[in-house]
Amino acid sequence: QVRMMRLTVLALALVPGSGLVSAPLKQRISLISRHSQVSEEETVETAPVVEEAPAEPQFDIKELPGVSAPFGFFDPLGLTNDMSEARILYFREAEIKHGRVAMLAAFGFPIAEQFHPLFGGQIDVPSYIAYQQTPLQTFWPLVVLYIGVIEIFSVFTFISPFENGEYWQLKPTHKSGDFDWDPLDFKPTNPTEYKEMATKEINNGRLAMIAIAGMVVQELVTGTKLF
């Protein structure tokens, strides 16, 4: 209200020929009004601009590496519908590990049948029974122990079952299949390039799992080498 009265008096004082106030008084009123306006502007506090932190991307299984044409996201039985993120990531890591082993197996399975210098070169049998012909057959517990020593490091990437009572769940901070082992520095730093390379690895691993299964079945059926 006070401000409105000041503005009214000022308007009347500035109207030409109004005669309501004298010229000196008009000047004083004008100065008071200007000073009041400046004071009000100075007292207005500018609200600090708060920058909102970028929202963390929501987990979406359809955005994981490995989802590619022609099938896209392939889960016809809906096995992942009610599955938690940690559980999905656990199975994704298992898929990557099996794919890597299968790629090595699919490469070595036929080669070992033609080129077998180990153990004196005397093991010349189909690959599906080659292990039984080696001295390792007697010391198989040591082989299992060696595999276990390597695999035990994966335990540190699991969520402790004492935290939520659930087993076989992967920590969300761990990237599936990433064990900080990249001696040749192949891993891309760009997220898009990394996803593309991871997709290629997963798809090749899937193909290798099918391939090695087919090789073993063929030798089981025929009892002879592949070539």
PDB file of C-alpha atoms in Angstrom:
ATOM      1  CA  GLN A   1       0.000   0.000   0.000  1.00  0.00           C
ATOM      2  CA  VAL A   2       2.803   2.419   0.846  1.00  0.00           C
ATOM      3  CA  ARG A   3       4.380   1.747  -2.500  1.00  0.00           C
ATOM      4  CA  MET A   4       1.059   2.413  -4.269  1.00  0.00           C
ATOM      5  CA  MET A   5       0.663   5.726  -2.442  1.00  0.00           C
ATOM      6  CA  ARG A   6       4.178   6.776  -3.460  1.00  0.00           C
ATOM      7  CA  LEU A   7       3.496   5.898  -7.066  1.00  0.00           C
ATOM      8  CA  THR A   8       0.168   7.802  -6.984  1.00  0.00           C
ATOM      9  CA  VAL A   9       1.757  10.925  -5.539  1.00  0.00           C
ATOM     10  CA  LEU A  10       4.584  10.667  -8.030  1.00  0.00           C
ATOM     11  CA  ALA A  11       2.157  10.324 -10.930  1.00  0.00           C
ATOM     12  CA  LEU A  12       0.179  13.341  -9.851  1.00  0.00           C
ATOM     13  CA  ALA A  13       3.293  15.362  -9.306  1.00  0.00           C
ATOM     14  CA  LEU A  14       4.589  14.635 -12.761  1.00  0.00           C
ATOM     15  CA  VAL A  15       1.323  15.430 -14.579  1.00  0.00           C
ATOM     16  CA  PRO A  16       1.889  18.727 -16.412  1.00  0.00           C
ATOM     17  CA  GLY A  17      -0.139  21.564 -14.962  1.00  0.00           C
ATOM     18  CA  SER A  18      -1.598  19.533 -12.164  1.00  0.00           C
ATOM     19  CA  GLY A  19      -0.722  22.226  -9.625  1.00  0.00           C
ATOM     20  CA  LEU A  20      -1.084  19.797  -6.778  1.00  0.00           C
ATOM     21  CA  VAL A  21       2.484  20.101  -5.596  1.00  0.00           C
ATOM     22  CA  SER A  22       5.256  22.599  -6.079  1.00  0.00           C
ATOM     23  CA  ALA A  23       8.273  22.010  -8.325  1.00  0.00           C
ATOM     24  CA  PRO A  24      10.804  21.584  -5.464  1.00  0.00           C
ATOM     25  CA  LEU A  25       8.478  19.149  -3.795  1.00  0.00           C
ATOM     26  CA  LYS A  26       8.117  17.295  -7.083  1.00  0.00           C
ATOM     27  CA  GLN A  27      11.874  16.933  -7.260  1.00  0.00           C
ATOM     28  CA  ARG A  28      12.068  15.636  -3.701  1.00  0.00           C
ATOM     29  CA  ILE A  29       9.283  13.173  -4.350  1.00  0.00           C
ATOM     30  CA  SER A  30      11.038  12.036  -7.518  1.00  0.00           C
ATOM     31  CA  LEU A  31      14.328  11.505  -5.672  1.00  0.00           C
ATOM     32  CA  ILE A  32      12.598   9.639  -2.810  1.00  0.00           C
ATOM     33  CA  SER A  33      10.774   7.440  -5.281  1.00  0.00           C
ATOM     34  CA  ARG A  34      13.957   6.619  -7.163  1.00  0.00           C
ATOM     35  CA  HIS A  35      15.837   5.869  -3.940  1.00  0.00           C
ATOM     36  CA  SER A  36      12.992   3.633  -2.755  1.00  0.00           C
ATOM     37  CA  GLN A  37      12.964   1.785  -6.069  1.00  0.00           C
ATOM     38  CA  VAL A  38      16.717   1.221  -5.963  1.00  0.00           C
ATOM     39  CA  SER A  39      16.527   0.034  -2.363  1.00  0.00           C
ATOM     40  CA  GLU A  40      13.781  -2.443  -3.216  1.00  0.00           C
ATOM     41  CA  GLU A  41      15.788  -3.802  -6.147  1.00  0.00           C
ATOM     42  CA  GLU A  42      18.855  -4.206  -3.938  1.00  0.00           C
ATOM     43  CA  THR A  43      16.912  -6.140  -1.303  1.00  0.00           C
ATOM     44  CA  VAL A  44      15.610  -8.654  -3.810  1.00  0.00           C
ATOM     45  CA  GLU A  45      17.638 -11.790  -3.275  1.00  0.00           C
ATOM     46  CA  THR A  46      18.431 -13.819  -6.324  1.00  0.00           C
ATOM     47  CA  ALA A  47      17.631 -17.456  -5.696  1.00  0.00           C
ATOM     48  CA  PRO A  48      20.717 -19.637  -6.252  1.00  0.00           C
ATOM     49  CA  VAL A  49      20.549 -21.766  -9.348  1.00  0.00           C
ATOM     50  CA  VAL A  50      20.720 -25.375  -8.300  1.00  0.00           C
ATOM     51  CA  GLU A  51      21.929 -27.666 -11.036  1.00  0.00           C
ATOM     52  CA  GLU A  52      20.171 -30.986 -10.899  1.00  0.00           C
ATOM     53  CA  ALA A  53      22.442 -33.984 -10.993  1.00  0.00           C
ATOM     54  CA  PRO A  54      21.921 -36.086 -14.128  1.00  0.00           C
ATOM     55  CA  ALA A  55      19.627 -38.982 -13.411  1.00  0.00           C
ATOM     56  CA  GLU A  56      21.294 -42.359 -13.324  1.00  0.00           C
ATOM     57  CA  PRO A  57      20.267 -44.487 -16.296  1.00  0.00           C
ATOM     58  CA  GLN A  58      17.686 -47.088 -15.366  1.00  0.00           C
ATOM     59  CA  PHE A  59      18.641 -50.717 -15.874  1.00  0.00           C
ATOM     60  CA  ASP A  60      17.095 -52.147 -19.002  1.00  0.00           C
ATOM     61  CA  ILE A  61      17.940 -55.697 -20.015  1.00  0.00           C
ATOM     62  CA  LYS A  62      17.077 -54.841 -23.613  1.00  0.00           C
ATOM     63  CA  GLU A  63      19.959 -52.344 -23.655  1.00  0.00           C
ATOM     64  CA  LEU A  64      22.621 -54.859 -22.601  1.00  0.00           C
ATOM     65  CA  PRO A  65      25.332 -55.932 -25.055  1.00  0.00           C
ATOM     66  CA  GLY A  66      24.357 -59.008 -27.035  1.00  0.00           C
ATOM     67  CA  VAL A  67      20.927 -57.767 -28.049  1.00  0.00           C
ATOM     68  CA  SER A  68      21.275 -57.613 -31.810  1.00  0.00           C
ATOM     69  CA  ALA A  69      19.588 -58.429 -35.098  1.00  0.00           C
ATOM     70  CA  PRO A  70      17.911 -60.481 -36.362  1.00  0.00           C
ATOM     71  CA  PHE A  71      16.326 -61.632 -33.086  1.00  0.00           C
ATOM     72  CA  GLY A  72      16.787 -58.524 -30.954  1.00  0.00           C
ATOM     73  CA  PHE A  73      15.897 -59.251 -27.342  1.00  0.00           C
ATOM     74  CA  PHE A  74      15.265 -62.998 -27.376  1.00  0.00           C
ATOM     75  CA  ASP A  75      13.485 -64.412 -24.325  1.00  0.00           C
ATOM     76  CA  PRO A  76      10.462 -66.303 -25.675  1.00  0.00           C
ATOM     77  CA  LEU A  77       9.844 -68.090 -22.353  1.00  0.00           C
ATOM     78  CA  GLY A  78       9.972 -64.901 -20.306  1.00  0.00           C
ATOM     79  CA  LEU A  79      12.637 -66.226 -17.962  1.00  0.00           C
ATOM     80  CA  THR A  80      13.815 -62.722 -17.076  1.00  0.00           C
ATOM     81  CA  ASN A  81      10.396 -61.152 -16.481  1.00  0.00           C
ATOM     82  CA  ASP A  82      10.537 -61.340 -12.679  1.00  0.00           C
ATOM     83  CA  MET A  83      14.309 -61.488 -12.359  1.00  0.00           C
ATOM     84  CA  SER A  84      16.246 -58.822 -10.465  1.00  0.00           C
ATOM     85  CA  GLU A  85      19.008 -56.757 -12.052  1.00  0.00           C
ATOM     86  CA  ALA A  86      21.687 -58.455  -9.917  1.00  0.00           C
ATOM     87  CA  ARG A  87      20.451 -61.899 -10.928  1.00  0.00           C
ATOM     88  CA  ILE A  88      20.353 -60.980 -14.622  1.00  0.00           C
ATOM     89  CA  LEU A  89      23.911 -59.665 -14.440  1.00  0.00           C
ATOM     90  CA  TYR A  90      25.014 -62.924 -12.804  1.00  0.00           C
ATOM     91  CA  PHE A  91      23.609 -64.986 -15.684  1.00  0.00           C
ATOM     92  CA  ARG A  92      25.119 -62.569 -18.191  1.00  0.00           C
ATOM     93  CA  GLU A  93      28.565 -63.117 -16.656  1.00  0.00           C
ATOM     94  CA  ALA A  94      28.007 -66.877 -16.734  1.00  0.00           C
ATOM     95  CA  GLU A  95      27.113 -66.636 -20.418  1.00  0.00           C
ATOM     96  CA  ILE A  96      30.261 -64.646 -21.176  1.00  0.00           C
ATOM     97  CA  LYS A  97      32.481 -67.116 -19.308  1.00  0.00           C
ATOM     98  CA  HIS A  98      30.957 -70.135 -21.032  1.00  0.00           C
ATOM     99  CA  GLY A  99      31.272 -68.358 -24.362  1.00  0.00           C
ATOM    100  CA  ARG A 100      34.972 -67.682 -23.825  1.00  0.00           C
ATOM    101  CA  VAL A 101      35.674 -71.275 -22.833  1.00  0.00           C
ATOM    102  CA  ALA A 102      33.651 -72.498 -25.801  1.00  0.00           C
ATOM    103  CA  MET A 103      35.610 -70.299 -28.221  1.00  0.00           C
ATOM    104  CA  LEU A 104      38.873 -71.784 -26.964  1.00  0.00           C
ATOM    105  CA  ALA A 105      37.407 -75.297 -27.103  1.00  0.00           C
ATOM    106  CA  ALA A 106      35.981 -74.900 -30.600  1.00  0.00           C
ATOM    107  CA  PHE A 107      39.402 -73.716 -31.774  1.00  0.00           C
ATOM    108  CA  GLY A 108      41.459 -76.373 -29.969  1.00  0.00           C
ATOM    109  CA  PHE A 109      39.150 -79.374 -30.382  1.00  0.00           C
ATOM    110  CA  PRO A 110      39.858 -80.068 -34.081  1.00  0.00           C
ATOM    111  CA  ILE A 111      43.458 -78.810 -33.994  1.00  0.00           C
ATOM    112  CA  ALA A 112      44.454 -81.156 -31.168  1.00  0.00           C
ATOM    113  CA  GLU A 113      43.351 -84.127 -33.264  1.00  0.00           C
ATOM    114  CA  GLN A 114      45.840 -83.225 -35.972  1.00  0.00           C
ATOM    115  CA  PHE A 115      48.594 -81.642 -33.922  1.00  0.00           C
ATOM    116  CA  HIS A 116      49.252 -83.226 -30.522  1.00  0.00           C
ATOM    117  CA  PRO A 117      52.873 -82.774 -29.394  1.00  0.00           C
ATOM    118  CA  LEU A 118      52.140 -83.007 -25.669  1.00  0.00           C
ATOM    119  CA  PHE A 119      52.785 -86.143 -23.638  1.00  0.00           C
ATOM    120  CA  GLY A 120      55.267 -87.471 -26.167  1.00  0.00           C
ATOM    121  CA  GLY A 121      52.876 -87.143 -29.076  1.00  0.00           C
ATOM    122  CA  GLN A 122      51.389 -90.536 -28.279  1.00  0.00           C
ATOM    123  CA  ILE A 123      47.820 -89.340 -27.755  1.00  0.00           C
ATOM    124  CA  ASP A 124      46.259 -89.814 -31.161  1.00  0.00           C
ATOM    125  CA  VAL A 125      42.574 -90.281 -30.429  1.00  0.00           C
ATOM    126  CA  PRO A 126      39.377 -88.290 -30.954  1.00  0.00           C
ATOM    127  CA  SER A 127      39.334 -85.181 -28.803  1.00  0.00           C
ATOM    128  CA  TYR A 128      36.284 -86.196 -26.807  1.00  0.00           C
ATOM    129  CA  ILE A 129      38.307 -88.958 -25.080  1.00  0.00           C
ATOM    130  CA  ALA A 130      41.771 -87.380 -25.291  1.00  0.00           C
ATOM    131  CA  TYR A 131      41.746 -86.313 -21.648  1.00  0.00           C
ATOM    132  CA  GLN A 132      41.301 -89.886 -20.480  1.00  0.00           C
ATOM    133  CA  GLN A 133      44.512 -90.836 -22.279  1.00  0.00           C
ATOM    134  CA  THR A 134      46.677 -88.356 -20.367  1.00  0.00           C
ATOM    135  CA  PRO A 135      48.284 -88.624 -16.904  1.00  0.00           C
ATOM    136  CA  LEU A 136      45.900 -85.864 -15.833  1.00  0.00           C
ATOM    137  CA  GLN A 137      43.219 -88.515 -15.669  1.00  0.00           C
ATOM    138  CA  THR A 138      44.836 -89.801 -12.471  1.00  0.00           C
ATOM    139  CA  PHE A 139      45.283 -86.354 -10.932  1.00  0.00           C
ATOM    140  CA  TRP A 140      41.918 -84.867 -11.867  1.00  0.00           C
ATOM    141  CA  PRO A 141      41.402 -83.386  -8.344  1.00  0.00           C
ATOM    142  CA  LEU A 142      44.424 -81.143  -8.976  1.00  0.00           C
ATOM    143  CA  VAL A 143      42.878 -79.993 -12.244  1.00  0.00           C
ATOM    144  CA  VAL A 144      39.624 -79.145 -10.453  1.00  0.00           C
ATOM    145  CA  LEU A 145      41.579 -77.319  -7.738  1.00  0.00           C
ATOM    146  CA  TYR A 146      43.423 -75.259 -10.351  1.00  0.00           C
ATOM    147  CA  ILE A 147      40.145 -74.271 -12.003  1.00  0.00           C
ATOM    148  CA  GLY A 148      38.718 -73.407  -8.598  1.00  0.00           C
ATOM    149  CA  VAL A 149      41.631 -71.115  -7.737  1.00  0.00           C
ATOM    150  CA  ILE A 150      40.974 -69.111 -10.884  1.00  0.00           C
ATOM    151  CA  GLU A 151      37.221 -69.032 -10.394  1.00  0.00           C
ATOM    152  CA  ILE A 152      37.403 -68.065  -6.720  1.00  0.00           C
ATOM    153  CA  PHE A 153      38.164 -64.470  -7.705  1.00  0.00           C
ATOM    154  CA  SER A 154      34.653 -64.230  -9.105  1.00  0.00           C
ATOM    155  CA  VAL A 155      33.258 -64.599  -5.605  1.00  0.00           C
ATOM    156  CA  PHE A 156      34.344 -61.052  -4.826  1.00  0.00           C
ATOM    157  CA  THR A 157      32.011 -59.747  -7.530  1.00  0.00           C
ATOM    158  CA  PHE A 158      28.944 -61.337  -5.898  1.00  0.00           C
ATOM    159  CA  ILE A 159      26.546 -59.659  -3.493  1.00  0.00           C
ATOM    160  CA  SER A 160      26.948 -61.268  -0.090  1.00  0.00           C
ATOM    161  CA  PRO A 161      23.968 -63.525   0.701  1.00  0.00           C
ATOM    162  CA  PHE A 162      24.108 -62.148   4.254  1.00  0.00           C
ATOM    163  CA  GLU A 163      23.012 -58.746   2.933  1.00  0.00           C
ATOM    164  CA  ASN A 164      19.739 -59.709   1.298  1.00  0.00           C
ATOM    165  CA  GLY A 165      19.445 -63.458   1.755  1.00  0.00           C
ATOM    166  CA  GLU A 166      19.753 -64.085  -1.991  1.00  0.00           C
ATOM    167  CA  TYR A 167      22.408 -66.171  -3.721  1.00  0.00           C
ATOM    168  CA  TRP A 168      24.137 -65.822  -7.085  1.00  0.00           C
ATOM    169  CA  GLN A 169      23.691 -62.112  -7.584  1.00  0.00           C
ATOM    170  CA  LEU A 170      26.269 -59.838  -9.132  1.00  0.00           C
ATOM    171  CA  LYS A 171      27.187 -56.425  -7.774  1.00  0.00           C
ATOM    172  CA  PRO A 172      25.801 -53.631  -9.995  1.00  0.00           C
ATOM    173  CA  THR A 173      29.199 -51.900  -9.891  1.00  0.00           C
ATOM    174  CA  HIS A 174      30.851 -54.872 -11.626  1.00  0.00           C
ATOM    175  CA  LYS A 175      30.747 -55.091 -15.401  1.00  0.00           C
ATOM    176  CA  SER A 176      29.922 -58.610 -16.472  1.00  0.00           C
ATOM    177  CA  GLY A 177      32.989 -60.346 -17.870  1.00  0.00           C
ATOM    178  CA  ASP A 178      35.390 -57.537 -16.938  1.00  0.00           C
ATOM    179  CA  PHE A 179      38.237 -58.899 -14.786  1.00  0.00           C
ATOM    180  CA  ASP A 180      40.707 -56.067 -15.387  1.00  0.00           C
ATOM    181  CA  TRP A 181      42.773 -58.226 -17.696  1.00  0.00           C
ATOM    182  CA  ASP A 182      43.527 -56.492 -20.970  1.00  0.00           C
ATOM    183  CA  PRO A 183      47.271 -56.850 -21.652  1.00  0.00           C
ATOM    184  CA  LEU A 184      46.936 -55.728 -25.269  1.00  0.00           C
ATOM    185  CA  ASP A 185      44.694 -52.758 -24.421  1.00  0.00           C
ATOM    186  CA  PHE A 186      41.843 -53.862 -26.679  1.00  0.00           C
ATOM    187  CA  LYS A 187      39.065 -52.509 -24.466  1.00  0.00           C
ATOM    188  CA  PRO A 188      37.549 -49.339 -25.959  1.00  0.00           C
ATOM    189  CA  THR A 189      37.073 -46.336 -23.699  1.00  0.00           C
ATOM    190  CA  ASN A 190      34.087 -45.066 -25.670  1.00  0.00           C
ATOM    191  CA  PRO A 191      30.842 -46.599 -24.265  1.00  0.00           C
ATOM    192  CA  THR A 192      29.322 -47.104 -27.721  1.00  0.00           C
ATOM    193  CA  GLU A 193      32.417 -48.837 -29.048  1.00  0.00           C
ATOM    194  CA  TYR A 194      32.666 -50.932 -25.884  1.00  0.00           C
ATOM    195  CA  LYS A 195      29.066 -52.114 -26.256  1.00  0.00           C
ATOM    196  CA  GLU A 196      29.698 -52.980 -29.912  1.00  0.00           C
ATOM    197  CA  MET A 197      32.795 -55.033 -29.069  1.00  0.00           C
ATOM    198  CA  ALA A 198      31.045 -56.753 -26.142  1.00  0.00           C
ATOM    199  CA  THR A 199      28.169 -57.681 -28.443  1.00  0.00           C
ATOM    200  CA  LYS A 200      30.575 -59.241 -30.921  1.00  0.00           C
ATOM    201  CA  GLU A 201      32.235 -61.267 -28.165  1.00  0.00           C
ATOM    202  CA  ILE A 202      28.909 -62.516 -26.792  1.00  0.00           C
ATOM    203  CA  ASN A 203      27.589 -63.482 -30.231  1.00  0.00           C
ATOM    204  CA  ASN A 204      30.811 -65.306 -31.100  1.00  0.00           C
ATOM    205  CA  GLY A 205      30.661 -67.067 -27.748  1.00  0.00           C
ATOM    206  CA  ARG A 206      27.082 -68.193 -28.400  1.00  0.00           C
ATOM    207  CA  LEU A 207      28.071 -69.567 -31.779  1.00  0.00           C
ATOM    208  CA  ALA A 208      31.088 -71.319 -30.238  1.00  0.00           C
ATOM    209  CA  MET A 209      28.922 -72.990 -27.581  1.00  0.00           C
ATOM    210  CA  ILE A 210      26.694 -74.421 -30.289  1.00  0.00           C
ATOM    211  CA  ALA A 211      29.736 -75.419 -32.378  1.00  0.00           C
ATOM    212  CA  ILE A 212      31.602 -77.270 -29.633  1.00  0.00           C
ATOM    213  CA  ALA A 213      28.423 -79.066 -28.597  1.00  0.00           C
ATOM    214  CA  GLY A 214      27.973 -80.218 -32.193  1.00  0.00           C
ATOM    215  CA  MET A 215      31.587 -81.430 -32.417  1.00  0.00           C
ATOM    216  CA  VAL A 216      31.297 -83.501 -29.240  1.00  0.00           C
ATOM    217  CA  VAL A 217      27.981 -85.017 -30.303  1.00  0.00           C
ATOM    218  CA  GLN A 218      29.384 -85.936 -33.706  1.00  0.00           C
ATOM    219  CA  GLU A 219      32.352 -87.756 -32.186  1.00  0.00           C
ATOM    220  CA  LEU A 220      30.133 -89.468 -29.613  1.00  0.00           C
ATOM    221  CA  VAL A 221      27.930 -90.763 -32.438  1.00  0.00           C
ATOM    222  CA  THR A 222      30.672 -91.762 -34.873  1.00  0.00           C
ATOM    223  CA  GLY A 223      33.455 -92.600 -32.420  1.00  0.00           C
ATOM    224  CA  THR A 224      35.994 -91.103 -34.807  1.00  0.00           C
ATOM    225  CA  LYS A 225      37.808 -87.827 -35.289  1.00  0.00           C
ATOM    226  CA  LEU A 226      36.146 -84.905 -36.949  1.00  0.00           C
ATOM    227  CA  PHE A 227      38.591 -84.968 -39.866  1.00  0.00           C
TER     228      PHE A 227
END
